[in-house]
Structures are given as structure tokens and as C-alpha cells.
Coordinates of C-alpha atoms in Angstrom, one line a residue:
X1495 CA 54.4 14.7 132.3
X1496 CA 55.0 12.3 129.5
X1497 CA 57.5 12.0 126.9
X1498 CA 61.2 11.6 126.8
X1499 CA 64.1 13.4 128.5
X1500 CA 65.5 16.7 127.2
X1501 CA 68.4 18.9 128.1
X1502 CA 68.0 21.0 131.2
X1503 CA 70.5 23.6 130.0
X1504 CA 68.6 26.6 128.7
X1505 CA 69.3 30.1 127.5
X1506 CA 66.4 32.5 127.7
X1507 CA 66.2 35.6 125.6
X1508 CA 64.7 38.8 127.0
X1509 CA 61.1 37.5 126.2
X1510 CA 61.6 34.6 128.5
X1511 CA 63.5 36.2 131.3
X1512 CA 60.5 36.4 133.6
X1513 CA 62.1 37.3 136.9
X1514 CA 61.6 41.0 136.3
X1515 CA 57.8 40.5 135.6
X1516 CA 56.7 38.5 138.6
X1517 CA 56.3 39.6 142.3
X1518 CA 59.4 38.9 144.3
X1519 CA 58.9 36.3 147.1
X1520 CA 59.5 37.5 150.6
X1521 CA 62.4 35.8 152.3
X1522 CA 61.2 34.1 155.4
X1523 CA 64.0 32.7 157.5
X1524 CA 63.1 29.4 159.2
X1525 CA 59.7 29.3 157.5
X1526 CA 57.8 27.0 159.9
X1527 CA 54.6 26.1 158.1
X1528 CA 51.5 26.0 160.4
X1529 CA 47.9 25.0 160.0
X1530 CA 46.9 28.6 160.1
X1531 CA 49.2 29.5 157.2
X1532 CA 48.1 26.6 155.0
X1533 CA 44.5 26.4 156.0
X1534 CA 44.8 22.6 156.5
X1535 CA 43.2 20.7 159.3
X1536 CA 45.4 17.6 158.6
X1537 CA 48.7 19.4 158.4
X1538 CA 50.3 16.9 160.8
X1539 CA 49.7 14.2 158.2
X1540 CA 51.7 15.9 155.5
X1541 CA 55.0 14.5 154.3
X1542 CA 57.1 16.9 152.3
X1543 CA 59.1 15.4 149.4
X1544 CA 60.5 18.6 148.0
X1545 CA 61.1 22.0 149.6
X1546 CA 61.5 24.4 146.7
X1547 CA 63.3 27.0 148.9
X1548 CA 66.4 24.7 148.8
X1549 CA 68.5 25.2 145.7
X1550 CA 70.0 21.7 146.0
X1551 CA 66.5 20.2 145.7
X1552 CA 65.9 21.9 142.4
X1553 CA 68.9 20.1 141.0
X1554 CA 66.8 16.9 141.3
X1555 CA 64.4 18.2 138.7
X1556 CA 64.5 18.5 134.9
X1557 CA 62.4 20.2 132.2
X1558 CA 60.1 18.3 129.9
X1559 CA 58.9 20.8 127.2
X1560 CA 57.3 20.2 123.9
X1561 CA 60.7 20.6 122.1
X1562 CA 60.9 16.8 122.3
X1563 CA 58.1 16.6 119.8
X1564 CA 59.1 19.5 117.6
X1565 CA 57.4 22.3 119.6
X1566 CA 58.9 25.6 120.6
X1567 CA 57.6 26.1 124.2
X1568 CA 60.2 26.5 126.9
X1569 CA 60.3 26.7 130.7
X1570 CA 62.7 26.7 133.6
X1571 CA 62.6 26.1 137.4
X1572 CA 64.6 28.7 139.4
X1573 CA 64.9 29.7 143.1
X1574 CA 63.3 33.0 143.9
X1575 CA 63.5 34.0 147.6
X1576 CA 62.1 31.3 149.8
X1577 CA 60.3 29.5 146.9
X1578 CA 60.9 28.5 143.3
X1579 CA 59.4 29.7 140.0
X1580 CA 58.2 27.4 137.3
X1581 CA 58.0 29.9 134.5
X1582 CA 58.3 30.0 130.7
X1583 CA 56.4 30.6 127.5
X1584 CA 53.7 28.3 126.0
X1585 CA 53.5 28.1 122.2
X1586 CA 51.0 26.2 120.2
X1587 CA 53.2 25.5 117.2
X1588 CA 54.2 21.9 117.1
X1589 CA 53.2 21.2 120.7
X1590 CA 51.7 23.2 123.5
X1591 CA 53.1 22.1 126.8
X1592 CA 55.8 22.8 129.4
X1593 CA 56.8 20.7 132.3
X1594 CA 59.2 20.2 135.1
X1595 CA 59.7 16.7 136.6
X1596 CA 61.8 14.8 139.1
X1597 CA 64.8 13.1 137.5
X1598 CA 63.9 9.5 137.0
X1599 CA 64.7 7.6 140.3
X1600 CA 66.9 4.5 140.4
X1601 CA 65.1 3.4 143.5
X1602 CA 61.3 4.2 143.7
X1603 CA 59.5 6.0 146.4
X1604 CA 56.9 4.1 148.4
X1605 CA 53.9 6.5 148.7
X1606 CA 51.3 3.8 149.4
X1607 CA 50.7 4.9 153.0
X1608 CA 49.4 8.2 151.8
X1609 CA 46.0 9.2 150.3
X1610 CA 47.4 11.5 147.7
X1611 CA 49.8 14.2 146.8
X1612 CA 49.8 18.0 147.4
X1613 CA 51.5 21.0 145.9
X1614 CA 51.8 24.3 147.9
X1615 CA 51.8 26.9 145.1
X1616 CA 50.4 30.0 143.5
X1617 CA 49.7 30.8 139.9
X1618 CA 51.0 34.4 139.2
X1619 CA 49.5 37.1 137.1
X1620 CA 51.9 36.7 134.2
X1621 CA 50.6 36.3 130.6
X1622 CA 47.1 34.9 130.2
X1623 CA 44.8 34.0 133.1
X1624 CA 45.7 30.7 134.7
X1625 CA 42.3 29.4 133.8
X1626 CA 43.2 29.7 130.1
X1627 CA 45.7 26.8 130.5
X1628 CA 45.5 23.3 131.8
X1629 CA 47.6 22.6 134.9
X1630 CA 48.4 18.9 135.6
X1631 CA 50.4 16.7 137.9
X1632 CA 51.7 13.3 136.8
X1633 CA 52.9 10.2 138.6
X1634 CA 55.1 7.6 136.9
X1635 CA 54.9 4.1 138.4
X1636 CA 57.3 2.4 136.0
X1637 CA 61.0 3.0 135.5
X1638 CA 60.9 4.3 131.9
X1639 CA 60.7 7.5 130.0
X1640 CA 57.7 6.7 127.9
X1641 CA 54.6 8.8 127.5
X1642 CA 52.3 6.6 129.6
X1643 CA 51.8 8.0 133.1
X1644 CA 49.0 8.7 135.6
X1645 CA 47.8 12.3 135.3
X1646 CA 45.4 14.6 137.1
X1647 CA 44.4 18.2 136.2
X1648 CA 44.1 20.8 138.9
X1649 CA 43.2 24.5 139.3
X1650 CA 46.1 26.4 140.9
X1651 CA 45.3 29.1 143.5
X1652 CA 45.6 32.7 142.4
X1653 CA 45.9 35.8 144.6
X1654 CA 47.9 34.0 147.3
X1655 CA 49.6 30.9 148.4
X1656 CA 47.5 27.8 149.0
X1657 CA 47.7 24.0 149.0
X1658 CA 46.2 21.9 146.3
X1659 CA 45.5 18.3 147.3
X1660 CA 45.0 15.6 144.7
X1661 CA 43.9 12.1 146.0
X1662 CA 45.5 9.2 144.1
X1663 CA 42.1 8.2 142.6
X1664 CA 42.0 11.6 140.8
X1665 CA 44.9 10.3 138.6
X1666 CA 44.0 8.5 135.3
X1667 CA 46.3 6.7 133.0
X1668 CA 47.2 8.7 129.9
X1669 CA 49.3 8.2 126.8
X1670 CA 50.4 11.7 125.9
X1671 CA 47.3 13.9 126.5
X1672 CA 44.8 11.1 125.9
X1673 CA 43.2 8.8 128.5
X1674 CA 43.9 5.1 128.1
X1675 CA 40.4 3.6 127.9
X1676 CA 39.3 0.9 130.3
X1677 CA 41.9 1.5 133.0
X1678 CA 40.8 2.2 136.5
X1679 CA 42.1 5.3 138.5
X1680 CA 45.4 5.1 140.3
X1681 CA 45.2 3.4 143.7
X1682 CA 47.4 4.0 146.7
X1683 CA 48.8 0.5 146.4
X1684 CA 50.1 1.3 143.0
X1685 CA 52.2 4.1 144.3
X1686 CA 54.5 1.8 146.2
X1687 CA 56.8 2.2 143.3
X1688 CA 56.8 5.8 142.3
X1689 CA 59.7 6.7 140.0
X1690 CA 58.7 10.3 139.0
X1691 CA 56.4 13.2 139.7
X1692 CA 55.8 15.9 137.2
X1693 CA 54.2 19.3 137.0
X1694 CA 52.8 20.4 133.6
X1695 CA 51.1 23.4 132.1
X1696 CA 49.4 22.6 128.7
X1697 CA 46.9 23.5 126.1
X1698 CA 45.5 19.9 126.3
X1699 CA 42.8 18.7 128.6
X1700 CA 42.9 15.2 130.2
X1701 CA 40.4 13.5 128.0
X1702 CA 39.8 10.5 125.6
X1703 CA 40.4 12.8 122.6
X1704 CA 43.2 14.9 124.0
X1705 CA 41.4 18.0 122.8
X1706 CA 42.7 21.5 123.4
X1707 CA 41.2 23.6 126.2
X1708 CA 38.5 25.9 124.8
X1709 CA 39.8 29.4 125.1
X1710 CA 43.4 28.3 125.5
X1711 CA 45.9 31.2 125.2
X1712 CA 49.6 30.8 124.6
X1713 CA 52.2 33.1 126.0
X1714 CA 54.1 33.6 129.3
X1715 CA 53.2 31.8 132.5
X1716 CA 54.6 31.6 136.0
X1717 CA 53.8 29.5 139.1
X1718 CA 55.4 29.9 142.5
X1719 CA 56.2 26.6 144.2
X1720 CA 56.8 26.2 147.9
X1721 CA 56.4 22.5 148.7
X1722 CA 55.4 19.2 147.1
X1723 CA 54.6 16.0 149.0
X1724 CA 52.0 13.5 150.2
X1725 CA 49.0 13.9 152.5
X1726 CA 47.0 11.4 154.5
X1727 CA 43.8 11.7 156.4
X1728 CA 44.9 8.7 158.5
X1729 CA 47.0 9.2 161.6

């Protein structure tokens, strides 16, 4: 989730038109999320920022693929039933990442009352195994489009929908794929001015060297997104 803005208008050829190769999401009218569905004891303390079943909310997102640095990876975010698909093709040549991010906000969000962020999602069986890629979330606390953001890696659920929770102190300051040395983890207080949240799939680990994931495999990918928001263990 770094990096500069790029056009959101894309034309996918047959190799990237993935909607035919992923399971269709069931349509669930009035999908009321419950603790039993999500497996969360603290569901009452969740605050949803984005409901990906709503097409108008997808318009608030933009792609951030490695084409900005000469790469050839490509992705898109599209409504599919009662969810959205973050899908595309990862290519190593000249880059090695795809991302979708909130459009940079003019007025920041204040997330400091929360303990972290969550994403309700599922990595789908498209292309290589999800474990052969690095999945990340990024938080931008300055109103700029530079490559310095707070970033945390996570393992997306497979075989069904589940919620991944990332506490704020799991996020570390990075410049591109490399950790900025000597900087403490993100604190809740620093999220009082959050200008952007991003989702990224990459060949690069979050590390001081920015090394590629051992066993990384390029190719198609797809993640189903349901909701993104904040969570708190405090009532």
C-alpha cells in the first residue's frame, strides 16, 4: 500500500477476466452479521467502515498496482453477489504487487478509540495457493501519496469466510517493502488521523531487506471481501 496513484480504468483480457473462474457468492438479502456467523466474541465492538456488498462503496477505492514502477501486474475490485472480489494477476517482471486502497481522504478518519482493524474475507482457490503470496494491510497517517505507510502482513482464511483482526501495534512503518529502522509500531493514538487504508498482495515480505517470499508464485489471485472496519475489546 505505498506508492503513487494510478488510473482506476482497466481493460482485462481473457486471462484476467476471473469472474468465470471463482465461486459465485450467494446473494443474502438483509445479511445481518451475527457472532455465530463470524465466530467473534466481541462482535458488538466492531465498527464497519466499508461494506463491500454496496457498489457505491467500491467507488471510494482505487487500484495501486506495480505498473506505477514499471511492473505488469494488474488487479480490480468488483461487486460479486453480496460481496466484492479483489482479483487480478501478479507478475514478477518489474514489480510484483497488486493493491486496492481507499481514495485519499480530504478529512481523516479518527480510529484512535479502536484497538485495530479487521477484514472479513476469504482467499479463493484461484492460481497459486494463498500461502505462496504475501497479503498485507496498510494504514496511511499522513495526507500524501508517498511510499511511507504503516503495514502489517496477514494470512487470509481459506475454505470459507472468516474475520482477520490486526491490532494497531502489528503495523510497522515501511518505505516500499522495507521496514524503516528504529521506528516503534503504530499506536492507537496515531490513528486519530487516518487518511487511507489499503489491501495488498505481493511477492515481498515485510522486512528490513524487503526480500521476496521464499516459494513465491506469480499468476492469478482472488480474494472475496465482505467488510472492513475497526474492532475494540473495550466497551
